[in-house]
Amino acid sequence: MTSKPAGPPDGGWGWVVAAAAFAVNGLSYGLLRSLGLALPDLAEHFDRSTQDTAWVSALALAVQQAASPVGSALSTRWGARPVVMVGGVLTSLGFVFSAFARSLLHLYLGLGVLAGSGWALVFAPALGTLSRYFSRRRVLAVGLALTGNGASSLLLAPTLQLLLDTFGWRGALLVLGAITLHLAPCGALLRPLVLPGDPPAPPRGPLAALGLGLFARRAFSVFALGTALVGGGYFVPYVHLAPHALDQGLGGYGAALVVAVAAVGDAGARLISGWLADQGWVPLSRLLLVFGALTGLGVLAVGLAPLAGSQEGCRGALLAAAGAYGLSAGSYAPLVFGVLPGLVGVGGVVQATGLVMMLMSLGGLLGPPLSGFLRDETGDFTASFLACGSFILSGSFIYMGLPGALPSCPPASPSPQATPPPERGELLPVLPVALLSSSGGPPSTLDTTC
């Protein structure tokens, strides 16, 4: 028997967990972002439309996120370590199976269903475990883990293009199957951590295990609705940024450069955003609102880049727009998961992470095919990025309903009140400041002045 620590250790083995989550993020979302480079080859080989091939990435995204609550529930019952290891094996098998595809249906099943199911078992448990290891530096740790997305895109985009040129898409998928198998040892590093406030026993029943009761909390419901709308456009650049660059005549390595520029901005912004959020100067919900809106504007800029005129002007405009999108999207990403402990408490953060991934799957399923459809109808991706940027802006406006998203005056009270620290959840009963200060939690991020 081991005694429960007083709270999250805020370091120690937590940095090893952060490194594992970094690799998990890179081998899931980072790989998905670069996979768009293979879509033109698939469309040519199977003689299918852009919309049809877009379903390969869209299904992988949708299955990964829709099944994420299952990964969270299994992690709650059996622990994150075995669940993530099994997910890594499934993801690798999905790529190997897809390398021998004879039709798009085989790719839908291999990359979309099998690899997507494996990714669903790795991301939410890894990120939820990381959130339990940190308190004061939680958003920074999450941001560090999420830089795996940008770092992986930076390395995998040119590597995948080289594999496609050298071995064709079948050989490239086989190599990616070997690479994604490294998710299994990442899972082995996720040491379980018992904290005060954890339930004495795993939840009973499927609904309790999935954490659906969290939707009874108003703030989480508002957050869920906004995040679902943001998901409608957030993942379109993952799938169609490279094809968009190819349509503008940049060539394979030029398109890889556009993806790499977005990845560099994304990776750097995640660290800066995480550090800024942990300072407590601005409420997390307000930062979420601001950077969500900037992400929508960045996607709009990517769609409008071809209006620059000449090919050289378009190339420069597209690189600048991709960098702006990467900076804003990277700033938004750690806040989505960093705000969860403040909404549901640290005990429900693993389940909440899975539910958020499920909600974003709605957009991940519809956004890329809609983008492909608009491209087929209009001849380019301009309308696609404009429509998807509008989805992100709409979701960001929904975040205005979150506590602290907009400046407000505190109600008059004879005794000062404060919001509980993120480990306890913003929606739990409010405690006196003196009691909160003795708990050792981080300072409140809500406004105290008008």
CSV table of C-alpha atoms in Angstrom, one decimal:
chain,number,residue,atom,x,y,z
A,1,MET,CA,0.0,0.0,0.0
A,2,THR,CA,1.2,3.5,-0.9
A,3,SER,CA,0.0,6.7,0.8
A,4,LYS,CA,-1.8,9.3,-1.3
A,5,PRO,CA,0.3,12.4,-2.0
A,6,ALA,CA,-1.1,15.7,-0.8
A,7,GLY,CA,-1.6,16.7,-4.4
A,8,PRO,CA,-0.1,16.6,-7.9
A,9,PRO,CA,3.7,16.3,-7.6
A,10,ASP,CA,4.2,19.1,-10.2
A,11,GLY,CA,7.3,17.5,-11.5
A,12,GLY,CA,9.4,14.4,-10.8
A,13,TRP,CA,8.1,11.5,-12.9
A,14,GLY,CA,5.6,13.9,-14.3
A,15,TRP,CA,8.2,15.1,-16.8
A,16,VAL,CA,8.7,11.6,-18.0
A,17,VAL,CA,5.0,11.4,-18.5
A,18,ALA,CA,5.2,14.7,-20.4
A,19,ALA,CA,7.8,13.2,-22.7
A,20,ALA,CA,5.7,10.2,-23.3
A,21,ALA,CA,2.6,12.4,-24.1
A,22,PHE,CA,4.9,14.5,-26.4
A,23,ALA,CA,5.6,11.3,-28.4
A,24,VAL,CA,2.0,10.2,-28.4
A,25,ASN,CA,0.8,13.5,-29.7
A,26,GLY,CA,3.4,13.5,-32.4
A,27,LEU,CA,2.6,10.0,-33.6
A,28,SER,CA,-1.1,10.8,-33.7
A,29,TYR,CA,-2.0,14.3,-34.6
A,30,GLY,CA,1.4,15.1,-36.1
A,31,LEU,CA,1.2,12.1,-38.3
A,32,LEU,CA,-2.4,12.9,-39.3
A,33,ARG,CA,-1.4,16.5,-40.3
A,34,SER,CA,1.3,15.2,-42.6
A,35,LEU,CA,-0.8,12.4,-44.1
A,36,GLY,CA,-2.5,14.9,-46.4
A,37,LEU,CA,0.6,14.7,-48.6
A,38,ALA,CA,-0.4,11.2,-49.6
A,39,LEU,CA,-4.0,12.0,-50.6
A,40,PRO,CA,-3.2,13.2,-54.1
A,41,ASP,CA,-1.3,9.9,-54.8
A,42,LEU,CA,-4.3,7.9,-53.5
A,43,ALA,CA,-6.8,9.9,-55.6
A,44,GLU,CA,-4.6,9.3,-58.7
A,45,HIS,CA,-4.1,5.6,-58.0
A,46,PHE,CA,-7.7,4.8,-57.3
A,47,ASP,CA,-9.1,7.4,-59.8
A,48,ARG,CA,-11.3,8.9,-57.2
A,49,SER,CA,-12.3,12.5,-56.3
A,50,THR,CA,-10.7,14.7,-53.7
A,51,GLN,CA,-13.8,14.4,-51.6
A,52,ASP,CA,-13.6,10.6,-51.7
A,53,THR,CA,-10.0,10.4,-50.6
A,54,ALA,CA,-10.6,13.1,-47.9
A,55,TRP,CA,-12.7,10.5,-46.1
A,56,VAL,CA,-9.6,8.5,-45.3
A,57,SER,CA,-8.2,11.2,-43.0
A,58,ALA,CA,-11.6,12.3,-41.9
A,59,LEU,CA,-12.6,8.8,-40.7
A,60,ALA,CA,-9.3,8.4,-38.9
A,61,LEU,CA,-9.9,11.7,-37.1
A,62,ALA,CA,-13.5,11.0,-36.4
A,63,VAL,CA,-12.9,7.5,-35.1
A,64,GLN,CA,-10.0,8.6,-33.0
A,65,GLN,CA,-12.0,11.3,-31.3
A,66,ALA,CA,-15.5,9.6,-31.2
A,67,ALA,CA,-14.0,6.6,-29.5
A,68,SER,CA,-11.8,8.6,-27.1
A,69,PRO,CA,-14.4,8.3,-24.3
A,70,VAL,CA,-14.0,4.5,-24.7
A,71,GLY,CA,-10.2,5.0,-24.2
A,72,SER,CA,-10.9,7.1,-21.1
A,73,ALA,CA,-13.3,4.6,-19.7
A,74,LEU,CA,-10.9,1.7,-20.2
A,75,SER,CA,-8.1,3.8,-18.7
A,76,THR,CA,-10.3,4.6,-15.7
A,77,ARG,CA,-11.0,0.9,-15.2
A,78,TRP,CA,-7.6,-0.8,-16.1
A,79,GLY,CA,-5.1,2.1,-16.0
A,80,ALA,CA,-3.6,4.2,-18.8
A,81,ARG,CA,-0.5,2.1,-19.2
A,82,PRO,CA,-2.0,-1.1,-20.8
A,83,VAL,CA,-4.7,0.8,-22.7
A,84,VAL,CA,-2.1,3.0,-24.5
A,85,MET,CA,0.2,0.0,-25.3
A,86,VAL,CA,-2.7,-1.9,-26.9
A,87,GLY,CA,-3.6,1.3,-28.8
A,88,GLY,CA,-0.1,1.6,-30.2
A,89,VAL,CA,-0.3,-2.0,-31.6
A,90,LEU,CA,-3.7,-1.4,-33.2
A,91,THR,CA,-2.5,1.8,-34.9
A,92,SER,CA,0.6,0.1,-36.3
A,93,LEU,CA,-1.6,-2.8,-37.7
A,94,GLY,CA,-3.9,-0.3,-39.3
A,95,PHE,CA,-1.0,1.2,-41.3
A,96,VAL,CA,0.3,-2.2,-42.3
A,97,PHE,CA,-3.1,-3.4,-43.4
A,98,SER,CA,-3.6,-0.2,-45.5
A,99,ALA,CA,-0.3,-0.7,-47.3
A,100,PHE,CA,-1.9,-3.7,-49.1
A,101,ALA,CA,-5.2,-1.9,-49.9
A,102,ARG,CA,-6.9,-2.7,-53.2
A,103,SER,CA,-9.6,-0.1,-52.9
A,104,LEU,CA,-10.5,3.0,-50.9
A,105,LEU,CA,-12.8,0.8,-48.8
A,106,HIS,CA,-9.7,-1.0,-47.5
A,107,LEU,CA,-8.1,2.4,-46.6
A,108,TYR,CA,-11.3,3.4,-44.9
A,109,LEU,CA,-11.1,0.3,-42.8
A,110,GLY,CA,-7.4,0.3,-42.2
A,111,LEU,CA,-6.5,3.9,-41.6
A,112,GLY,CA,-9.9,5.1,-40.7
A,113,VAL,CA,-11.3,2.4,-38.4
A,114,LEU,CA,-8.3,0.3,-37.2
A,115,ALA,CA,-5.6,3.0,-36.9
A,116,GLY,CA,-8.3,5.5,-35.7
A,117,SER,CA,-9.4,3.1,-33.0
A,118,GLY,CA,-5.8,2.7,-31.9
A,119,TRP,CA,-5.3,6.4,-31.7
A,120,ALA,CA,-8.5,6.7,-29.6
A,121,LEU,CA,-6.8,4.5,-27.0
A,122,VAL,CA,-3.6,6.5,-26.7
A,123,PHE,CA,-4.3,10.2,-26.8
A,124,ALA,CA,-6.9,10.9,-24.1
A,125,PRO,CA,-5.4,8.5,-21.5
A,126,ALA,CA,-1.9,9.9,-22.0
A,127,LEU,CA,-3.0,13.6,-21.8
A,128,GLY,CA,-5.4,12.9,-18.9
A,129,THR,CA,-2.6,11.2,-16.9
A,130,LEU,CA,-0.3,14.1,-17.6
A,131,SER,CA,-2.9,16.6,-16.2
A,132,ARG,CA,-3.0,14.6,-12.9
A,133,TYR,CA,0.8,15.0,-12.4
A,134,PHE,CA,0.8,18.8,-12.5
A,135,SER,CA,-1.0,21.7,-10.7
A,136,ARG,CA,0.8,25.1,-11.0
A,137,ARG,CA,2.6,24.2,-14.2
A,138,ARG,CA,-0.2,22.1,-15.7
A,139,VAL,CA,-0.9,24.2,-18.8
A,140,LEU,CA,2.8,24.5,-19.5
A,141,ALA,CA,3.2,20.7,-19.2
A,142,VAL,CA,0.2,20.1,-21.5
A,143,GLY,CA,1.6,22.7,-24.0
A,144,LEU,CA,5.0,21.0,-23.9
A,145,ALA,CA,3.3,17.6,-24.6
A,146,LEU,CA,1.3,19.1,-27.4
A,147,THR,CA,4.3,20.5,-29.2
A,148,GLY,CA,4.8,16.9,-30.3
A,149,ASN,CA,2.2,17.7,-32.9
A,150,GLY,CA,4.3,20.5,-34.5
A,151,ALA,CA,7.7,18.8,-34.0
A,152,SER,CA,6.4,15.6,-35.7
A,153,SER,CA,4.9,17.6,-38.6
A,154,LEU,CA,8.1,19.4,-39.1
A,155,LEU,CA,10.0,16.1,-39.4
A,156,LEU,CA,7.4,13.9,-40.9
A,157,ALA,CA,6.2,16.2,-43.7
A,158,PRO,CA,9.4,16.2,-45.7
A,159,THR,CA,10.1,12.6,-44.6
A,160,LEU,CA,6.8,11.4,-45.9
A,161,GLN,CA,7.2,13.2,-49.2
A,162,LEU,CA,10.6,11.5,-49.5
A,163,LEU,CA,9.1,8.1,-48.8
A,164,LEU,CA,6.3,8.8,-51.3
A,165,ASP,CA,8.9,9.7,-54.0
A,166,THR,CA,11.1,6.7,-53.2
A,167,PHE,CA,8.8,3.8,-52.2
A,168,GLY,CA,5.3,5.0,-53.4
A,169,TRP,CA,2.4,5.3,-51.0
A,170,ARG,CA,2.3,1.6,-50.2
A,171,GLY,CA,5.9,1.6,-49.0
A,172,ALA,CA,5.4,4.8,-47.1
A,173,LEU,CA,2.5,3.3,-45.2
A,174,LEU,CA,4.6,0.3,-44.2
A,175,VAL,CA,7.3,2.6,-42.8
A,176,LEU,CA,4.7,4.6,-40.9
A,177,GLY,CA,3.4,1.4,-39.5
A,178,ALA,CA,6.8,0.6,-38.0
A,179,ILE,CA,7.1,4.2,-36.7
A,180,THR,CA,3.7,4.2,-35.0
A,181,LEU,CA,4.5,1.0,-33.1
A,182,HIS,CA,6.6,3.2,-30.8
A,183,LEU,CA,3.4,4.2,-29.2
A,184,ALA,CA,3.6,1.0,-27.2
A,185,PRO,CA,6.7,1.9,-25.2
A,186,CYS,CA,5.3,5.4,-24.6
A,187,GLY,CA,2.4,3.8,-22.9
A,188,ALA,CA,4.7,1.8,-20.6
A,189,LEU,CA,6.0,5.1,-19.2
A,190,LEU,CA,2.6,6.2,-17.9
A,191,ARG,CA,3.0,5.3,-14.2
A,192,PRO,CA,-0.4,5.4,-12.4
A,193,LEU,CA,-0.8,8.1,-9.7
A,194,VAL,CA,-3.4,8.1,-6.9
A,195,LEU,CA,-4.6,11.5,-5.6
A,196,PRO,CA,-6.9,12.7,-2.9
A,197,GLY,CA,-10.4,13.0,-4.3
A,198,ASP,CA,-10.2,10.0,-6.5
A,199,PRO,CA,-13.2,7.7,-6.3
A,200,PRO,CA,-12.5,4.7,-4.0
A,201,ALA,CA,-13.5,2.3,-6.8
A,202,PRO,CA,-13.8,2.5,-10.6
A,203,PRO,CA,-17.2,3.8,-11.7
A,204,ARG,CA,-19.8,1.1,-12.3
A,205,GLY,CA,-21.9,1.0,-15.5
A,206,PRO,CA,-21.0,2.2,-19.0
A,207,LEU,CA,-22.6,5.7,-18.6
A,208,ALA,CA,-20.7,6.4,-15.4
A,209,ALA,CA,-17.4,5.1,-16.9
A,210,LEU,CA,-17.8,7.4,-19.9
A,211,GLY,CA,-18.4,10.4,-17.7
A,212,LEU,CA,-21.6,11.5,-19.4
A,213,GLY,CA,-22.8,13.0,-16.1
A,214,LEU,CA,-20.4,15.9,-16.7
A,215,PHE,CA,-22.8,17.4,-19.2
A,216,ALA,CA,-25.1,18.3,-16.2
A,217,ARG,CA,-22.6,21.0,-15.4
A,218,ARG,CA,-23.5,24.2,-17.2
A,219,ALA,CA,-20.0,25.4,-17.8
A,220,PHE,CA,-18.9,22.1,-19.3
A,221,SER,CA,-21.9,22.0,-21.5
A,222,VAL,CA,-21.1,25.5,-22.9
A,223,PHE,CA,-17.5,24.5,-23.4
A,224,ALA,CA,-18.6,21.3,-25.1
A,225,LEU,CA,-20.8,23.1,-27.6
A,226,GLY,CA,-18.2,25.7,-28.5
A,227,THR,CA,-15.5,23.0,-28.9
A,228,ALA,CA,-17.8,20.9,-31.2
A,229,LEU,CA,-18.2,23.9,-33.5
A,230,VAL,CA,-14.5,24.7,-33.5
A,231,GLY,CA,-13.8,21.1,-34.5
A,232,GLY,CA,-15.8,21.7,-37.7
A,233,GLY,CA,-12.9,23.7,-39.1
A,234,TYR,CA,-9.9,23.1,-36.8
A,235,PHE,CA,-8.8,19.9,-38.6
A,236,VAL,CA,-9.3,21.0,-42.2
A,237,PRO,CA,-5.7,22.4,-42.5
A,238,TYR,CA,-4.5,19.0,-41.1
A,239,VAL,CA,-5.9,17.3,-44.2
A,240,HIS,CA,-6.0,20.0,-46.9
A,241,LEU,CA,-3.2,22.4,-46.2
A,242,ALA,CA,-0.8,20.4,-48.3
A,243,PRO,CA,-3.2,19.8,-51.2
A,244,HIS,CA,-4.1,23.5,-51.1
A,245,ALA,CA,-0.4,24.4,-51.5
A,246,LEU,CA,-0.1,21.8,-54.3
A,247,ASP,CA,-3.1,23.4,-56.1
A,248,GLN,CA,-1.2,26.7,-56.1
A,249,GLY,CA,1.7,25.2,-58.0
A,250,LEU,CA,4.2,24.9,-55.1
A,251,GLY,CA,5.2,21.3,-55.8
A,252,GLY,CA,5.6,18.5,-53.3
A,253,TYR,CA,8.5,19.9,-51.3
A,254,GLY,CA,7.0,23.4,-51.5
A,255,ALA,CA,3.8,22.0,-50.0
A,256,ALA,CA,5.9,20.3,-47.3
A,257,LEU,CA,7.5,23.6,-46.5
A,258,VAL,CA,4.1,25.2,-46.0
A,259,VAL,CA,3.2,22.4,-43.6
A,260,ALA,CA,6.5,22.7,-41.8
A,261,VAL,CA,6.1,26.5,-41.3
A,262,ALA,CA,2.7,25.9,-39.8
A,263,ALA,CA,4.2,23.2,-37.6
A,264,VAL,CA,7.0,25.5,-36.3
A,265,GLY,CA,4.6,28.2,-35.4
A,266,ASP,CA,2.3,25.6,-33.8
A,267,ALA,CA,5.0,24.1,-31.7
A,268,GLY,CA,6.5,27.4,-30.4
A,269,ALA,CA,3.1,28.9,-29.6
A,270,ARG,CA,2.0,25.9,-27.5
A,271,LEU,CA,4.9,26.5,-25.1
A,272,ILE,CA,4.4,30.2,-24.9
A,273,SER,CA,0.6,29.8,-24.4
A,274,GLY,CA,1.1,27.2,-21.7
A,275,TRP,CA,3.6,29.5,-19.8
A,276,LEU,CA,1.3,32.5,-20.2
A,277,ALA,CA,-1.8,30.6,-18.9
A,278,ASP,CA,0.1,29.3,-15.8
A,279,GLN,CA,1.0,32.9,-14.8
A,280,GLY,CA,-2.7,33.5,-13.8
A,281,TRP,CA,-2.7,37.0,-15.3
A,282,VAL,CA,-5.7,36.3,-17.6
A,283,PRO,CA,-8.5,33.7,-16.9
A,284,LEU,CA,-8.0,30.5,-18.9
A,285,SER,CA,-11.5,30.8,-20.4
A,286,ARG,CA,-10.7,34.3,-21.7
A,287,LEU,CA,-7.5,33.1,-23.3
A,288,LEU,CA,-9.4,30.2,-24.9
A,289,LEU,CA,-11.9,32.7,-26.4
A,290,VAL,CA,-9.2,35.0,-27.8
A,291,PHE,CA,-7.0,32.3,-29.3
A,292,GLY,CA,-9.9,30.4,-30.7
A,293,ALA,CA,-11.0,33.5,-32.6
A,294,LEU,CA,-7.5,34.1,-33.8
A,295,THR,CA,-7.4,30.5,-35.1
A,296,GLY,CA,-10.5,31.1,-37.1
A,297,LEU,CA,-9.0,34.2,-38.6
A,298,GLY,CA,-5.8,32.3,-39.4
A,299,VAL,CA,-7.8,29.7,-41.4
A,300,LEU,CA,-9.6,32.5,-43.3
A,301,ALA,CA,-6.2,33.9,-44.2
A,302,VAL,CA,-5.0,30.6,-45.5
A,303,GLY,CA,-8.1,30.5,-47.8
A,304,LEU,CA,-7.6,34.0,-49.0
A,305,ALA,CA,-3.8,33.6,-49.8
A,306,PRO,CA,-4.4,32.8,-53.5
A,307,LEU,CA,-5.8,36.3,-54.0
A,308,ALA,CA,-2.3,37.6,-53.7
A,309,GLY,CA,-1.9,37.4,-57.5
A,310,SER,CA,1.3,36.1,-59.0
A,311,GLN,CA,2.7,32.7,-58.1
A,312,GLU,CA,5.5,34.2,-56.1
A,313,GLY,CA,3.1,36.5,-54.3
A,314,CYS,CA,0.8,33.6,-53.5
A,315,ARG,CA,3.7,31.5,-52.2
A,316,GLY,CA,4.8,34.2,-49.8
A,317,ALA,CA,1.2,34.9,-48.7
A,318,LEU,CA,0.5,31.2,-48.2
A,319,LEU,CA,3.6,30.8,-46.1
A,320,ALA,CA,2.7,33.8,-44.0
A,321,ALA,CA,-0.9,32.7,-43.5
A,322,ALA,CA,0.3,29.2,-42.6
A,323,GLY,CA,2.6,30.6,-40.0
A,324,ALA,CA,-0.2,32.8,-38.6
A,325,TYR,CA,-2.5,29.8,-38.5
A,326,GLY,CA,0.1,27.7,-36.8
A,327,LEU,CA,0.8,30.3,-34.1
A,328,SER,CA,-2.9,30.8,-33.3
A,329,ALA,CA,-3.9,27.1,-33.4
A,330,GLY,CA,-0.9,26.2,-31.3
A,331,SER,CA,-1.9,28.8,-28.7
A,332,TYR,CA,-5.4,27.4,-28.6
A,333,ALA,CA,-4.6,23.7,-28.3
A,334,PRO,CA,-3.2,23.5,-24.7
A,335,LEU,CA,-5.9,25.8,-23.4
A,336,VAL,CA,-8.6,23.3,-24.5
A,337,PHE,CA,-7.2,20.7,-22.2
A,338,GLY,CA,-5.7,23.0,-19.6
A,339,VAL,CA,-9.1,24.5,-18.8
A,340,LEU,CA,-10.7,21.1,-18.1
A,341,PRO,CA,-9.5,20.6,-14.4
A,342,GLY,CA,-11.1,23.9,-13.6
A,343,LEU,CA,-14.4,22.8,-15.0
A,344,VAL,CA,-14.7,19.3,-13.7
A,345,GLY,CA,-12.0,18.8,-11.1
A,346,VAL,CA,-8.9,16.7,-11.4
A,347,GLY,CA,-10.7,13.5,-10.6
A,348,GLY,CA,-12.8,13.8,-13.8
A,349,VAL,CA,-10.2,15.1,-16.1
A,350,VAL,CA,-9.5,11.8,-17.9
A,351,GLN,CA,-13.1,11.3,-18.7
A,352,ALA,CA,-13.6,14.9,-19.7
A,353,THR,CA,-10.6,14.7,-22.1
A,354,GLY,CA,-12.3,11.7,-23.8
A,355,LEU,CA,-15.6,13.5,-24.1
A,356,VAL,CA,-13.9,16.6,-25.6
A,357,MET,CA,-12.2,14.4,-28.2
A,358,MET,CA,-15.6,12.8,-29.0
A,359,LEU,CA,-17.2,16.2,-29.5
A,360,MET,CA,-14.4,17.4,-31.8
A,361,SER,CA,-14.9,14.2,-33.8
A,362,LEU,CA,-18.2,15.6,-35.1
A,363,GLY,CA,-16.3,18.4,-36.8
A,364,GLY,CA,-13.4,16.1,-37.7
A,365,LEU,CA,-15.9,13.8,-39.5
A,366,LEU,CA,-17.7,16.6,-41.4
A,367,GLY,CA,-15.1,19.3,-41.9
A,368,PRO,CA,-12.6,17.6,-44.3
A,369,PRO,CA,-15.3,16.0,-46.6
A,370,LEU,CA,-17.1,19.3,-46.8
A,371,SER,CA,-13.8,20.9,-47.7
A,372,GLY,CA,-13.2,18.3,-50.4
A,373,PHE,CA,-16.7,18.8,-51.7
A,374,LEU,CA,-16.3,22.5,-52.0
A,375,ARG,CA,-13.0,22.0,-53.7
A,376,ASP,CA,-14.5,19.7,-56.3
A,377,GLU,CA,-17.4,22.2,-56.9
A,378,THR,CA,-15.3,25.3,-57.1
A,379,GLY,CA,-11.9,24.1,-58.4
A,380,ASP,CA,-9.8,25.2,-55.4
A,381,PHE,CA,-9.8,25.3,-51.6
A,382,THR,CA,-10.6,29.0,-51.1
A,383,ALA,CA,-14.3,28.4,-50.3
A,384,SER,CA,-13.3,25.4,-48.1
A,385,PHE,CA,-11.1,27.4,-45.8
A,386,LEU,CA,-13.5,30.3,-45.6
A,387,ALA,CA,-16.4,28.0,-44.5
A,388,CYS,CA,-14.2,26.2,-42.0
A,389,GLY,CA,-12.8,29.4,-40.6
A,390,SER,CA,-16.4,30.5,-40.0
A,391,PHE,CA,-17.1,27.4,-38.0
A,392,ILE,CA,-14.1,28.1,-35.7
A,393,LEU,CA,-15.2,31.7,-35.1
A,394,SER,CA,-18.7,30.6,-34.3
A,395,GLY,CA,-17.5,28.1,-31.7
A,396,SER,CA,-15.2,30.8,-30.2
A,397,PHE,CA,-18.1,33.1,-29.6
A,398,ILE,CA,-19.9,30.3,-27.7
A,399,TYR,CA,-17.0,30.4,-25.2
A,400,MET,CA,-18.3,33.8,-24.0
A,401,GLY,CA,-20.6,31.8,-21.8
A,402,LEU,CA,-17.8,30.3,-19.8
A,403,PRO,CA,-17.0,31.7,-16.3
A,404,GLY,CA,-14.4,34.5,-16.5
A,405,ALA,CA,-14.5,34.7,-20.3
A,406,LEU,CA,-15.7,38.2,-20.2
A,407,PRO,CA,-14.8,40.9,-17.6
A,408,SER,CA,-17.3,41.3,-14.8
A,409,CYS,CA,-17.6,42.8,-11.4
A,410,PRO,CA,-17.7,40.4,-8.4
A,411,PRO,CA,-20.9,40.5,-6.4
A,412,ALA,CA,-20.8,42.5,-3.2
A,413,SER,CA,-20.2,40.2,-0.2
A,414,PRO,CA,-19.3,40.9,3.5
A,415,SER,CA,-16.7,38.1,3.3
A,416,PRO,CA,-14.3,37.8,0.4
A,417,GLN,CA,-14.9,34.8,-1.9
A,418,ALA,CA,-12.8,33.1,-4.5
A,419,THR,CA,-13.0,30.4,-7.0
A,420,PRO,CA,-11.6,27.0,-5.9
A,421,PRO,CA,-8.3,26.0,-7.5
A,422,PRO,CA,-8.4,24.0,-10.7
A,423,GLU,CA,-7.8,20.7,-8.9
A,424,ARG,CA,-11.2,21.1,-7.3
A,425,GLY,CA,-13.1,22.5,-10.2
A,426,GLU,CA,-14.6,26.0,-10.7
A,427,LEU,CA,-18.1,24.7,-10.4
A,428,LEU,CA,-17.7,23.1,-6.9
A,429,PRO,CA,-18.9,25.1,-3.8
A,430,VAL,CA,-17.0,28.4,-3.3
A,431,LEU,CA,-14.7,28.4,-0.3
A,432,PRO,CA,-13.4,31.4,1.7
A,433,VAL,CA,-10.1,32.8,0.6
A,434,ALA,CA,-8.3,31.9,3.8
A,435,LEU,CA,-9.3,28.3,3.4
A,436,LEU,CA,-8.2,28.2,-0.2
A,437,SER,CA,-4.8,29.8,0.6
A,438,SER,CA,-4.1,27.1,3.1
A,439,SER,CA,-4.7,24.3,0.6
A,440,GLY,CA,-1.6,25.1,-1.4
A,441,GLY,CA,-3.5,25.4,-4.7
A,442,PRO,CA,-2.7,27.8,-7.5
A,443,PRO,CA,-4.2,31.3,-7.3
A,444,SER,CA,-7.6,32.0,-8.8
A,445,THR,CA,-7.7,33.3,-12.4
A,446,LEU,CA,-11.1,35.0,-12.1
A,447,ASP,CA,-11.3,38.8,-12.3
A,448,THR,CA,-11.3,40.5,-8.9
A,449,THR,CA,-11.7,44.0,-10.3
A,450,CYS,CA,-13.8,45.7,-13.1
